[in-house]
Tab-separated table of N, CA and C in Angstrom:
chain	number	residue	atom	x	y	z
H	1	UNK	N	-63.745	125.168	-57.649
H	1	UNK	CA	-62.547	125.951	-57.752
H	1	UNK	C	-61.368	124.993	-57.666
H	2	UNK	N	-60.378	125.214	-58.500
H	2	UNK	CA	-59.231	124.310	-58.489
H	2	UNK	C	-57.927	125.085	-58.583
H	3	UNK	N	-56.887	124.505	-58.040
H	3	UNK	CA	-55.575	125.131	-58.088
H	3	UNK	C	-55.086	125.328	-59.518
H	4	UNK	N	-55.216	124.327	-60.418
H	4	UNK	CA	-54.759	124.549	-61.794
H	4	UNK	C	-55.521	125.678	-62.502
H	5	UNK	N	-56.783	125.856	-62.141
H	5	UNK	CA	-57.606	126.883	-62.796
H	5	UNK	C	-57.240	128.292	-62.333
H	6	UNK	N	-56.997	128.475	-61.041
H	6	UNK	CA	-56.796	129.821	-60.495
H	6	UNK	C	-55.476	130.032	-59.766
H	7	UNK	N	-54.847	128.977	-59.283
H	7	UNK	CA	-53.643	129.143	-58.473
H	7	UNK	C	-54.009	129.646	-57.087
H	8	UNK	N	-53.049	130.174	-56.379
H	8	UNK	CA	-53.294	130.731	-55.052
H	8	UNK	C	-53.481	132.233	-55.193
H	9	UNK	N	-54.653	132.719	-54.837
H	9	UNK	CA	-54.945	134.143	-54.968
H	9	UNK	C	-54.852	134.881	-53.643
H	10	UNK	N	-54.299	134.232	-52.637
H	10	UNK	CA	-54.110	134.876	-51.339
H	10	UNK	C	-55.429	135.245	-50.695
H	11	UNK	N	-55.558	136.496	-50.315
H	11	UNK	CA	-56.749	136.962	-49.602
H	11	UNK	C	-58.021	136.847	-50.440
H	12	UNK	N	-57.900	136.775	-51.752
H	12	UNK	CA	-59.075	136.692	-52.627
H	12	UNK	C	-59.679	135.292	-52.707
H	13	UNK	N	-58.953	134.270	-52.255
H	13	UNK	CA	-59.437	132.887	-52.343
H	13	UNK	C	-60.832	132.712	-51.752
H	14	UNK	N	-61.044	133.263	-50.573
H	14	UNK	CA	-62.320	133.079	-49.874
H	14	UNK	C	-63.477	133.687	-50.668
H	15	UNK	N	-63.290	134.898	-51.167
H	15	UNK	CA	-64.368	135.556	-51.915
H	15	UNK	C	-64.593	134.910	-53.278
H	16	UNK	N	-63.528	134.448	-53.921
H	16	UNK	CA	-63.691	133.746	-55.193
H	16	UNK	C	-64.474	132.454	-54.978
H	17	UNK	N	-64.166	131.745	-53.912
H	17	UNK	CA	-64.905	130.525	-53.587
H	17	UNK	C	-66.379	130.801	-53.356
H	18	UNK	N	-66.684	131.897	-52.679
H	18	UNK	CA	-68.077	132.285	-52.441
H	18	UNK	C	-68.778	132.601	-53.763
H	19	UNK	N	-68.137	133.376	-54.626
H	19	UNK	CA	-68.738	133.741	-55.917
H	19	UNK	C	-68.984	132.514	-56.788
H	20	UNK	N	-68.001	131.625	-56.868
H	20	UNK	CA	-68.159	130.427	-57.694
H	20	UNK	C	-69.241	129.513	-57.137
H	21	UNK	N	-69.338	129.410	-55.825
H	21	UNK	CA	-70.378	128.578	-55.211
H	21	UNK	C	-71.764	129.119	-55.528
H	22	UNK	N	-71.910	130.437	-55.526
H	22	UNK	CA	-73.203	131.041	-55.879
H	22	UNK	C	-73.516	130.813	-57.350
H	23	UNK	N	-72.524	131.001	-58.235
H	23	UNK	CA	-72.726	130.789	-59.674
H	23	UNK	C	-73.119	129.346	-59.979
H	24	UNK	N	-72.561	128.399	-59.242
H	24	UNK	CA	-72.831	126.980	-59.475
H	24	UNK	C	-74.090	126.498	-58.760
H	25	UNK	N	-74.788	127.401	-58.083
H	25	UNK	CA	-76.039	127.043	-57.423
H	25	UNK	C	-75.878	126.248	-56.142
H	26	UNK	N	-74.693	126.267	-55.562
H	26	UNK	CA	-74.449	125.514	-54.333
H	26	UNK	C	-74.986	126.232	-53.098
H	27	UNK	N	-75.239	127.528	-53.220
H	27	UNK	CA	-75.771	128.308	-52.103
H	27	UNK	C	-77.200	128.700	-52.439
H	28	UNK	N	-78.115	128.293	-51.600
H	28	UNK	CA	-79.545	128.543	-51.810
H	28	UNK	C	-80.042	129.569	-50.792
H	29	UNK	N	-81.171	130.243	-51.083
H	29	UNK	CA	-81.746	131.168	-50.108
H	29	UNK	C	-81.982	130.458	-48.773
H	30	UNK	N	-81.598	131.115	-47.701
H	30	UNK	CA	-81.754	130.552	-46.367
H	30	UNK	C	-80.529	129.808	-45.867
H	31	UNK	N	-79.564	129.511	-46.775
H	31	UNK	CA	-78.336	128.821	-46.348
H	31	UNK	C	-77.498	129.721	-45.456
H	32	UNK	N	-76.834	129.101	-44.508
H	32	UNK	CA	-75.879	129.781	-43.648
H	32	UNK	C	-74.487	129.428	-44.164
H	33	UNK	N	-73.691	130.440	-44.482
H	33	UNK	CA	-72.360	130.232	-45.050
H	33	UNK	C	-71.323	130.828	-44.102
H	34	UNK	N	-70.294	130.056	-43.803
H	34	UNK	CA	-69.196	130.530	-42.966
H	34	UNK	C	-67.972	130.715	-43.850
H	35	UNK	N	-67.408	131.905	-43.825
H	35	UNK	CA	-66.171	132.188	-44.550
H	35	UNK	C	-65.061	132.333	-43.516
H	36	UNK	N	-63.976	131.607	-43.692
H	36	UNK	CA	-62.843	131.687	-42.770
H	36	UNK	C	-61.560	131.800	-43.574
H	37	UNK	N	-60.633	132.577	-43.056
H	37	UNK	CA	-59.378	132.782	-43.759
H	37	UNK	C	-58.267	132.995	-42.738
H	38	UNK	N	-57.057	132.679	-43.141
H	38	UNK	CA	-55.913	132.907	-42.260
H	38	UNK	C	-54.808	133.595	-43.044
H	39	UNK	N	-53.872	134.148	-42.303
H	39	UNK	CA	-52.749	134.846	-42.923
H	39	UNK	C	-51.475	134.470	-42.170
H	40	UNK	N	-50.414	135.143	-42.479
H	40	UNK	CA	-49.141	134.857	-41.820
H	40	UNK	C	-49.234	135.121	-40.318
H	41	UNK	N	-48.492	134.375	-39.559
H	41	UNK	CA	-48.495	134.558	-38.107
H	41	UNK	C	-49.783	134.068	-37.492
H	42	UNK	N	-50.322	134.845	-36.572
H	42	UNK	CA	-51.542	134.453	-35.870
H	42	UNK	C	-52.767	135.205	-36.384
H	43	UNK	N	-52.705	135.734	-37.587
H	43	UNK	CA	-53.823	136.487	-38.158
H	43	UNK	C	-54.864	135.541	-38.735
H	44	UNK	N	-56.113	135.785	-38.437
H	44	UNK	CA	-57.203	135.002	-39.014
H	44	UNK	C	-58.486	135.812	-38.891
H	45	UNK	N	-59.478	135.388	-39.622
H	45	UNK	CA	-60.781	136.034	-39.557
H	45	UNK	C	-61.855	135.081	-40.034
H	46	UNK	N	-63.083	135.328	-39.606
H	46	UNK	CA	-64.212	134.502	-40.026
H	46	UNK	C	-65.476	135.339	-39.956
H	47	UNK	N	-66.445	134.977	-40.779
H	47	UNK	CA	-67.747	135.628	-40.729
H	47	UNK	C	-68.807	134.650	-41.189
H	48	UNK	N	-70.021	134.914	-40.782
H	48	UNK	CA	-71.158	134.076	-41.147
H	48	UNK	C	-72.150	134.933	-41.915
H	49	UNK	N	-72.644	134.411	-43.040
H	49	UNK	CA	-73.612	135.121	-43.878
H	49	UNK	C	-74.826	134.226	-44.074
H	50	UNK	N	-76.019	134.783	-43.890
H	50	UNK	CA	-77.242	134.044	-44.200
H	50	UNK	C	-77.792	134.591	-45.508
H	51	UNK	N	-77.981	133.709	-46.491
H	51	UNK	CA	-78.477	134.118	-47.803
H	51	UNK	C	-79.973	134.003	-47.870
């Protein structure tokens, strides 16, 4: 994923990165993936997914 290709998509960045990583074969069955994101102020979130 690159800035020239997509720009800043805000809250969608994390999910787009996950989708592109799966399409490119970077995530294999059994992998543990951590998604983390932040927003304005002190807002943030994270989750862990096992594929």
